[in-house]
CSV table of C-alpha atoms and ligand atoms in Angstrom, one decimal:
chain,number,residue,atom,x,y,z
A,1,UNK,CA,-1.2,-12.6,-12.0
A,2,UNK,CA,-3.8,-13.8,-9.6
A,3,UNK,CA,-1.4,-15.8,-7.5
A,4,UNK,CA,0.6,-13.1,-5.8
A,5,UNK,CA,-0.6,-13.0,-2.2
A,6,UNK,CA,1.9,-11.2,0.0
A,7,UNK,CA,0.2,-11.9,3.3
A,8,UNK,CA,-1.7,-15.1,4.1
A,9,UNK,CA,-2.6,-17.1,7.1
A,10,UNK,CA,-0.9,-20.5,7.0
A,11,UNK,CA,-1.8,-23.1,9.5
A,12,UNK,CA,-1.0,-21.3,12.8
A,13,UNK,CA,1.1,-18.5,11.5
A,14,UNK,CA,1.4,-15.7,8.9
A,15,UNK,CA,3.3,-16.2,5.7
A,16,UNK,CA,4.7,-13.1,4.1
A,17,UNK,CA,6.4,-12.8,0.7
A,18,UNK,CA,9.8,-11.3,1.6
A,19,UNK,CA,9.7,-8.2,-0.5
A,20,UNK,CA,13.2,-7.1,0.6
A,21,UNK,CA,14.5,-10.0,-1.5
A,22,UNK,CA,12.6,-9.6,-4.7
A,23,UNK,CA,13.2,-9.7,-7.6
A,24,UNK,CA,16.2,-12.0,-7.2
A,25,UNK,CA,14.7,-14.4,-4.7
A,26,UNK,CA,11.0,-15.3,-4.3
A,27,UNK,CA,11.0,-16.4,-0.6
A,28,UNK,CA,8.7,-16.4,2.3
A,29,UNK,CA,9.0,-15.4,5.9
A,30,UNK,CA,6.8,-17.1,8.5
A,31,UNK,CA,5.7,-14.9,11.3
A,32,UNK,CA,4.5,-16.4,14.6
A,33,UNK,CA,4.8,-13.5,17.1
A,34,UNK,CA,3.1,-10.1,17.0
A,35,UNK,CA,6.4,-8.4,17.8
A,36,UNK,CA,7.9,-10.2,14.7
A,37,UNK,CA,5.0,-8.8,12.7
A,38,UNK,CA,5.8,-5.3,13.9
A,39,UNK,CA,9.4,-5.8,12.8
A,40,UNK,CA,8.4,-7.2,9.4
A,41,UNK,CA,6.3,-4.1,8.8
A,42,UNK,CA,9.1,-1.8,10.0
A,43,UNK,CA,11.7,-3.4,7.9
A,44,UNK,CA,9.4,-3.6,4.9
A,45,UNK,CA,9.4,-7.3,4.4
A,46,UNK,CA,5.7,-6.4,3.9
A,47,UNK,CA,4.9,-3.0,2.6
A,48,UNK,CA,2.3,-1.0,0.7
A,49,UNK,CA,-0.6,0.6,2.6
A,50,UNK,CA,-3.3,-2.1,2.3
A,51,UNK,CA,-0.8,-4.9,2.8
A,52,UNK,CA,0.4,-3.3,5.9
A,53,UNK,CA,-3.2,-3.1,7.2
A,54,UNK,CA,-3.8,-6.8,6.5
A,55,UNK,CA,-0.4,-7.7,8.1
A,56,UNK,CA,-1.3,-5.7,11.2
A,57,UNK,CA,-4.7,-7.4,11.4
A,58,UNK,CA,-3.0,-10.8,11.4
A,59,UNK,CA,-0.5,-9.4,13.9
A,60,UNK,CA,-3.4,-8.8,16.3
A,61,UNK,CA,-4.5,-12.4,15.8
A,62,UNK,CA,-1.0,-13.6,16.7
A,63,UNK,CA,-1.0,-11.2,19.7
A,64,UNK,CA,-4.4,-12.5,20.9
A,65,UNK,CA,-2.9,-15.9,21.1
A,66,UNK,CA,0.0,-14.7,23.2
A,67,UNK,CA,-2.3,-13.9,26.1
A,68,UNK,CA,-1.3,-15.9,29.1
A,69,UNK,CA,-3.5,-14.3,31.8
A,70,UNK,CA,-6.7,-15.5,33.4
A,71,UNK,CA,-8.9,-17.0,30.7
A,72,UNK,CA,-12.0,-15.6,32.4
A,73,UNK,CA,-10.7,-12.0,32.6
A,74,UNK,CA,-11.8,-10.2,29.4
A,75,UNK,CA,-10.7,-6.8,30.7
A,76,UNK,CA,-7.1,-8.1,31.1
A,77,UNK,CA,-7.3,-9.8,27.6
A,78,UNK,CA,-8.5,-6.5,26.0
A,79,UNK,CA,-5.7,-4.6,27.8
A,80,UNK,CA,-3.2,-7.1,26.4
A,81,UNK,CA,-4.6,-6.6,22.9
A,82,UNK,CA,-4.2,-2.8,23.3
A,83,UNK,CA,-0.5,-3.4,24.1
A,84,UNK,CA,-0.1,-5.5,21.0
A,85,UNK,CA,-1.9,-2.8,19.0
A,86,UNK,CA,0.3,-0.1,20.4
A,87,UNK,CA,3.5,-1.9,19.2
A,88,UNK,CA,2.0,-2.4,15.7
A,89,UNK,CA,0.9,1.2,15.4
A,90,UNK,CA,4.5,2.3,16.1
A,91,UNK,CA,5.8,0.8,12.9
A,92,UNK,CA,4.9,3.1,10.0
A,93,UNK,CA,3.1,6.4,10.6
A,94,UNK,CA,1.9,7.4,7.1
A,95,UNK,CA,-0.2,4.5,5.8
A,96,UNK,CA,-3.6,5.0,7.4
A,97,UNK,CA,-4.7,1.4,6.6
A,98,UNK,CA,-2.5,0.3,9.4
A,99,UNK,CA,-4.5,2.2,12.0
A,100,UNK,CA,-7.8,1.4,10.2
A,101,UNK,CA,-7.2,-2.4,10.3
A,102,UNK,CA,-6.1,-2.3,13.9
A,103,UNK,CA,-9.1,-0.3,14.9
A,104,UNK,CA,-11.4,-2.8,13.1
A,105,UNK,CA,-9.7,-5.7,14.9
A,106,UNK,CA,-10.0,-4.1,18.4
A,107,UNK,CA,-13.6,-3.2,17.7
A,108,UNK,CA,-14.4,-6.8,16.8
A,109,UNK,CA,-12.7,-8.0,20.1
A,110,UNK,CA,-14.4,-5.3,22.3
A,111,UNK,CA,-17.9,-5.9,20.8
A,112,UNK,CA,-17.6,-9.7,21.2
A,113,UNK,CA,-19.8,-11.3,23.9
A,114,UNK,CA,-18.1,-14.7,23.8
A,115,UNK,CA,-15.3,-16.3,25.7
A,116,UNK,CA,-11.6,-15.5,25.2
A,117,UNK,CA,-11.0,-18.6,23.1
A,118,UNK,CA,-14.0,-17.7,20.9
A,119,UNK,CA,-12.8,-14.1,20.5
A,120,UNK,CA,-9.3,-15.5,19.5
A,121,UNK,CA,-11.0,-17.7,16.9
A,122,UNK,CA,-13.2,-15.0,15.6
A,123,UNK,CA,-10.4,-12.5,15.3
A,124,UNK,CA,-8.8,-14.8,12.8
A,125,UNK,CA,-12.0,-14.7,10.8
A,126,UNK,CA,-12.1,-10.9,10.9
A,127,UNK,CA,-8.5,-10.6,9.7
A,128,UNK,CA,-9.2,-13.1,7.0
A,129,UNK,CA,-12.2,-11.2,5.8
A,130,UNK,CA,-10.2,-7.9,5.8
A,131,UNK,CA,-7.7,-9.7,3.4
A,132,UNK,CA,-10.4,-11.2,1.2
A,133,UNK,CA,-12.3,-7.9,1.0
A,134,UNK,CA,-9.1,-6.1,0.1
A,135,UNK,CA,-8.7,-8.3,-3.0
A,136,UNK,CA,-12.3,-7.7,-4.0
A,137,UNK,CA,-11.8,-4.0,-3.4
A,138,UNK,CA,-8.8,-3.9,-5.7
A,139,UNK,CA,-10.7,-5.7,-8.4
A,140,UNK,CA,-13.5,-3.1,-8.2
A,141,UNK,CA,-10.9,-0.3,-8.3
A,142,UNK,CA,-9.5,-1.9,-11.5
A,143,UNK,CA,-13.0,-1.9,-13.0
A,144,UNK,CA,-13.7,1.7,-12.2
A,145,UNK,CA,-10.2,2.8,-13.3
A,146,UNK,CA,-10.9,1.3,-16.7
A,147,UNK,CA,-13.9,3.5,-17.2
A,148,UNK,CA,-12.1,6.7,-16.4
A,149,UNK,CA,-8.8,6.2,-18.3
A,150,UNK,CA,-8.6,8.5,-21.3
A,151,UNK,CA,-10.5,7.1,-24.3
A,152,UNK,CA,-7.6,7.2,-26.7
A,153,UNK,CA,-7.9,5.4,-30.1
A,154,UNK,CA,-4.5,3.8,-29.5
A,155,UNK,CA,-3.6,1.6,-26.5
A,156,UNK,CA,-2.5,3.4,-23.4
A,157,UNK,CA,1.0,4.0,-22.1
A,158,UNK,CA,0.7,4.4,-18.3
A,159,UNK,CA,3.3,5.6,-16.0
A,160,UNK,CA,3.3,4.5,-12.3
A,161,UNK,CA,5.5,5.3,-9.4
A,162,UNK,CA,6.6,2.9,-6.6
A,163,UNK,CA,4.6,-0.3,-6.3
A,164,UNK,CA,0.9,-0.3,-5.8
A,165,UNK,CA,0.4,-3.8,-7.0
A,166,UNK,CA,-0.6,-7.2,-5.7
A,167,UNK,CA,2.5,-7.0,-3.4
A,168,UNK,CA,1.2,-3.8,-1.8
A,169,UNK,CA,-2.3,-5.2,-1.1
A,170,UNK,CA,-3.8,-8.5,-0.2
A,171,UNK,CA,-3.7,-9.2,-3.9
A,172,UNK,CA,-4.3,-7.6,-7.4
A,173,UNK,CA,-3.3,-4.1,-6.5
A,174,UNK,CA,-4.7,-0.6,-6.7
A,175,UNK,CA,-2.8,1.4,-9.3
A,176,UNK,CA,-1.5,-1.8,-10.8
A,177,UNK,CA,-5.0,-3.2,-10.4
A,178,UNK,CA,-6.1,-0.5,-12.9
A,179,UNK,CA,-3.2,-1.4,-15.1
A,180,UNK,CA,-4.1,-5.1,-14.9
A,181,UNK,CA,-7.7,-4.3,-15.9
A,182,UNK,CA,-6.5,-2.2,-18.8
A,183,UNK,CA,-4.2,-5.1,-19.9
A,184,UNK,CA,-6.9,-7.6,-19.5
A,185,UNK,CA,-9.2,-5.5,-21.7
A,186,UNK,CA,-6.6,-5.0,-24.3
A,187,UNK,CA,-6.4,-1.2,-23.6
A,188,UNK,CA,-2.8,-1.2,-22.5
A,189,UNK,CA,0.3,-0.9,-24.6
A,190,UNK,CA,2.9,-0.7,-21.8
A,191,UNK,CA,3.7,0.4,-18.3
A,192,UNK,CA,6.5,2.9,-17.6
A,193,UNK,CA,7.8,2.1,-14.1
A,194,UNK,CA,9.7,4.8,-12.1
A,195,UNK,CA,12.5,3.0,-10.3
A,196,UNK,CA,11.5,4.9,-7.1
A,197,UNK,CA,14.6,5.8,-5.2
A,198,UNK,CA,15.7,5.2,-2.5
A,199,UNK,CA,14.0,1.8,-1.9
A,200,UNK,CA,13.5,1.0,-5.6
A,201,UNK,CA,10.0,-0.5,-5.3
A,202,UNK,CA,9.3,0.4,-8.9
A,203,UNK,CA,12.5,-1.3,-10.2
A,204,UNK,CA,12.3,-4.3,-7.9
A,205,UNK,CA,8.6,-5.0,-7.4
A,206,UNK,CA,6.5,-3.3,-10.1
A,207,UNK,CA,8.6,-4.6,-12.9
A,208,UNK,CA,8.6,-8.1,-11.3
A,209,UNK,CA,4.8,-8.1,-11.1
A,210,UNK,CA,4.5,-7.0,-14.8
A,211,UNK,CA,7.0,-9.6,-15.9
A,212,UNK,CA,5.0,-12.4,-14.1
A,213,UNK,CA,2.0,-11.4,-16.1
A,214,UNK,CA,3.6,-10.6,-19.4
A,215,UNK,CA,2.7,-6.9,-19.2
A,216,UNK,CA,5.2,-4.9,-21.3
A,217,UNK,CA,7.1,-2.7,-18.9
A,218,UNK,CA,9.8,-0.1,-19.4
A,219,UNK,CA,11.9,0.8,-16.3
A,220,UNK,CA,13.0,4.4,-16.1
A,221,UNK,CA,15.0,6.3,-13.5
A,222,UNK,CA,12.8,8.8,-11.5
A,223,UNK,CA,14.7,11.6,-13.2
A,224,UNK,CA,13.4,10.5,-16.6
A,225,UNK,CA,9.6,10.8,-16.0
A,226,UNK,CA,9.2,14.4,-17.1
A,227,UNK,CA,11.4,13.8,-20.2
A,228,UNK,CA,9.2,10.8,-21.2
A,229,UNK,CA,6.1,13.0,-20.9
A,230,UNK,CA,7.7,15.7,-23.0
A,231,UNK,CA,8.5,13.0,-25.6
A,232,UNK,CA,4.9,12.0,-25.8
A,233,UNK,CA,5.5,8.6,-24.4
A,234,UNK,CA,2.9,8.8,-21.5
A,235,UNK,CA,-0.9,8.9,-21.9
A,236,UNK,CA,-1.8,8.7,-18.2
A,237,UNK,CA,-0.3,8.4,-14.7
A,238,UNK,CA,-1.8,6.1,-12.1
A,239,UNK,CA,-0.4,5.8,-8.6
A,240,UNK,CA,-1.5,4.4,-5.2
A,241,UNK,CA,-1.9,6.2,-1.9
A,242,UNK,CA,-0.9,5.9,1.7
A,243,UNK,CA,-3.3,8.4,3.1
A,244,UNK,CA,-5.8,10.7,1.4
A,245,UNK,CA,-7.2,13.8,3.3
A,246,UNK,CA,-10.8,14.8,3.1
A,247,UNK,CA,-10.0,17.5,0.4
A,248,UNK,CA,-8.2,14.9,-1.8
A,249,UNK,CA,-4.6,15.8,-1.0
A,250,UNK,CA,-2.8,12.5,-1.3
A,251,UNK,CA,0.3,11.2,0.5
A,252,UNK,CA,2.1,8.5,-1.6
A,253,UNK,CA,5.7,7.4,-2.1
A,254,UNK,CA,8.3,10.2,-2.2
A,255,UNK,CA,8.6,11.4,-5.8
A,256,UNK,CA,4.9,11.2,-6.5
A,257,UNK,CA,4.4,15.0,-6.2
A,258,UNK,CA,7.1,15.7,-8.8
A,259,UNK,CA,5.4,13.2,-11.2
A,260,UNK,CA,2.1,15.0,-10.6
A,261,UNK,CA,3.7,18.4,-11.3
A,262,UNK,CA,5.2,17.1,-14.5
A,263,UNK,CA,1.9,15.5,-15.6
A,264,UNK,CA,0.1,18.8,-15.1
A,265,UNK,CA,2.7,20.7,-17.1
A,266,UNK,CA,2.2,18.3,-20.0
A,267,UNK,CA,-1.6,18.0,-19.8
A,268,UNK,CA,-1.5,14.3,-18.8
A,269,UNK,CA,-4.2,13.0,-16.5
A,270,UNK,CA,-3.0,11.9,-13.1
A,271,UNK,CA,-5.0,9.4,-11.2
A,272,UNK,CA,-4.8,8.1,-7.6
A,273,UNK,CA,-6.2,4.6,-7.1
A,274,UNK,CA,-7.0,3.6,-3.5
A,275,UNK,CA,-9.6,1.9,-1.3
A,276,UNK,CA,-11.9,4.0,0.9
A,277,UNK,CA,-9.9,2.7,3.9
A,278,UNK,CA,-7.0,4.8,2.7
A,279,UNK,CA,-9.0,8.0,3.1
A,280,UNK,CA,-8.6,9.7,6.5
A,281,UNK,CA,-11.8,11.7,6.8
A,282,UNK,CA,-10.5,13.2,10.1
A,283,UNK,CA,-7.9,15.2,8.2
A,284,UNK,CA,-9.0,18.3,6.4
A,285,UNK,CA,-6.0,18.6,4.2
A,286,UNK,CA,-2.6,17.0,3.4
A,287,UNK,CA,-0.6,19.2,5.8
A,288,UNK,CA,-1.9,17.1,8.6
A,289,UNK,CA,-0.7,13.8,7.2
A,290,UNK,CA,2.3,12.5,9.2
A,291,UNK,CA,5.3,11.8,6.9
A,292,UNK,CA,7.6,9.0,7.8
A,293,UNK,CA,11.3,9.6,7.8
A,294,UNK,CA,13.5,6.6,7.4
A,295,UNK,CA,17.1,5.7,8.1
A,296,UNK,CA,19.4,8.0,6.0
A,297,UNK,CA,21.4,4.9,5.1
A,298,UNK,CA,18.7,4.3,2.4
A,299,UNK,CA,20.0,7.3,0.5
A,300,UNK,CA,23.7,7.4,1.3
A,301,UNK,CA,24.3,3.7,0.6
A,302,UNK,CA,23.8,1.9,-2.7
A,303,UNK,CA,24.4,-1.8,-2.3
A,304,UNK,CA,27.3,-2.0,0.1
A,305,UNK,CA,28.9,1.3,-1.1
A,306,UNK,CA,28.6,4.7,0.4
A,307,UNK,CA,27.9,7.1,-2.4
A,308,UNK,CA,28.9,10.4,-0.7
A,309,UNK,CA,31.7,11.7,1.4
A,310,UNK,CA,31.6,11.9,5.2
A,311,UNK,CA,30.3,15.3,6.5
A,312,UNK,CA,27.1,15.4,4.5
A,313,UNK,CA,23.7,15.8,6.2
A,314,UNK,CA,20.7,13.8,5.1
A,315,UNK,CA,16.9,14.1,4.8
A,316,UNK,CA,15.0,11.0,3.9
A,317,UNK,CA,11.2,11.5,3.9
A,318,UNK,CA,9.5,8.3,2.7
A,319,UNK,CA,6.4,10.0,1.4
A,320,UNK,CA,5.2,13.3,-0.1
A,321,UNK,CA,1.8,15.0,-0.5
A,322,UNK,CA,0.4,15.7,-3.9
A,323,UNK,CA,-2.1,18.6,-3.6
A,324,UNK,CA,-5.6,17.8,-4.8
A,325,UNK,CA,-5.5,20.4,-7.6
A,326,UNK,CA,-2.9,18.2,-9.4
A,327,UNK,CA,-5.1,15.1,-9.2
A,328,UNK,CA,-7.5,14.4,-12.1
A,329,UNK,CA,-9.4,11.6,-10.3
A,330,UNK,CA,-9.4,9.4,-7.2
A,331,UNK,CA,-10.4,5.9,-8.2
A,332,UNK,CA,-12.0,3.9,-5.3
A,333,UNK,CA,-13.9,0.7,-5.1
A,334,UNK,CA,-17.1,2.8,-5.1
A,335,UNK,CA,-16.3,4.8,-8.2
A,336,UNK,CA,-14.0,7.5,-9.4
A,337,UNK,CA,-14.3,11.0,-8.0
A,338,UNK,CA,-12.6,14.4,-8.6
A,339,UNK,CA,-10.9,15.4,-5.4
A,340,UNK,CA,-13.5,18.1,-4.9
A,341,UNK,CA,-16.3,15.6,-5.1
A,342,UNK,CA,-14.6,12.9,-3.0
A,343,UNK,CA,-16.2,13.7,0.4
A,344,UNK,CA,-19.6,14.6,-0.9
A,345,UNK,CA,-19.7,11.6,-3.3
A,346,UNK,CA,-18.8,9.1,-0.6
A,347,UNK,CA,-20.9,10.9,2.0
A,348,UNK,CA,-24.0,10.4,-0.2
A,349,UNK,CA,-23.2,6.7,-0.2
A,350,UNK,CA,-22.8,6.8,3.6
A,351,UNK,CA,-19.2,5.7,3.2
A,352,UNK,CA,-17.5,8.2,5.4
A,353,UNK,CA,-15.8,6.5,8.3
A,354,UNK,CA,-14.7,8.7,11.2
B,401,MRU,O1,7.1,2.6,1.6
B,401,MRU,P1,6.1,1.7,0.9
B,401,MRU,O2,6.8,0.7,-0.1
B,401,MRU,O3,5.2,1.0,1.8
B,401,MRU,O4,5.2,2.7,0.0
B,401,MRU,C1,4.2,2.2,-0.8
B,401,MRU,C2,3.5,3.2,-1.5
B,401,MRU,O5,3.8,4.4,-1.5
B,401,MRU,C3,2.3,2.8,-2.3
B,401,MRU,O6,2.1,3.5,-3.5
B,401,MRU,C4,1.1,2.9,-1.5
B,401,MRU,O7,1.2,2.3,-0.2
B,401,MRU,C5,-0.1,2.3,-2.1
B,401,MRU,S1,-0.1,0.6,-2.1
B,401,MRU,C6,-1.5,0.0,-2.9
């Protein structure tokens, strides 16, 4: 559906779809302060790497308007923006789009020769263009994805993990963008959505998006993915990414790595769909990617009930790294690449950002 926009500027504030309440309630949260934006990212009212980036960009806009110092002192204004940026950067460590979008916003402010009010005005334009470009990027990813999906005579059954849909971007989605394109071109039979414990983004968000658009979707528990592959129910896997290292190693939602292992064991192509802004060219390999650990309550509590006895220890990494050798292709807005060709292919197009 083209009308799912999880982060928009509305009058003088940011309007977020509250993703913690889906699918049961479709409600919005209006954010007026940069510190509230940091909290919304931390608590996953807004989540998904590109959406986090867009939200942070708007957070900088809000922060720029919180400046109360001397209107003629640009050094003080830029120092204030750095403080706002620092708070936003503290929210979620793995999704590199967060850091990318903040850097873009600070660059726009630092390179601006106008007055503080003019910078504040233009920062909004920069954030809005980051959002608009993200939707276009997702559409381009969808188009490239369509060209690399296996050319089966039958329609495809695609498994995805977590939510890399419109909700996780400014609109349309990356992995779900490829799926949307396949559906729009009559090449998709159905989606298999992993529920994605512990936060259940697959069950709560991916299935919701599919239902909005009438895309047939089968929800499975994460433990069922390998079985479905063995049963011949899956033709391809398409997932999103939170950070891709230069060699193609890819951090994505916890559980992605086991899906990739199972796909390789069954000879099923495994694709990562992500914008170039998700590639961290500074990192040589996935071991350098910081992995967020979240509150253990996410795993020991289901609803309001604790599901294990006292005295148990917990480990709750929110992401894992799928090694490049398990990845068939990385689908970007500039084309699809094997992991080994990613850096050289994008380098030839002068698209490597350091
Ligand atoms: O913890 P989340 O819900 O922010 O994790 C989201 C994912 O892992 C997505 O697959 C990834 O950010 C890509 S979104 C287009």
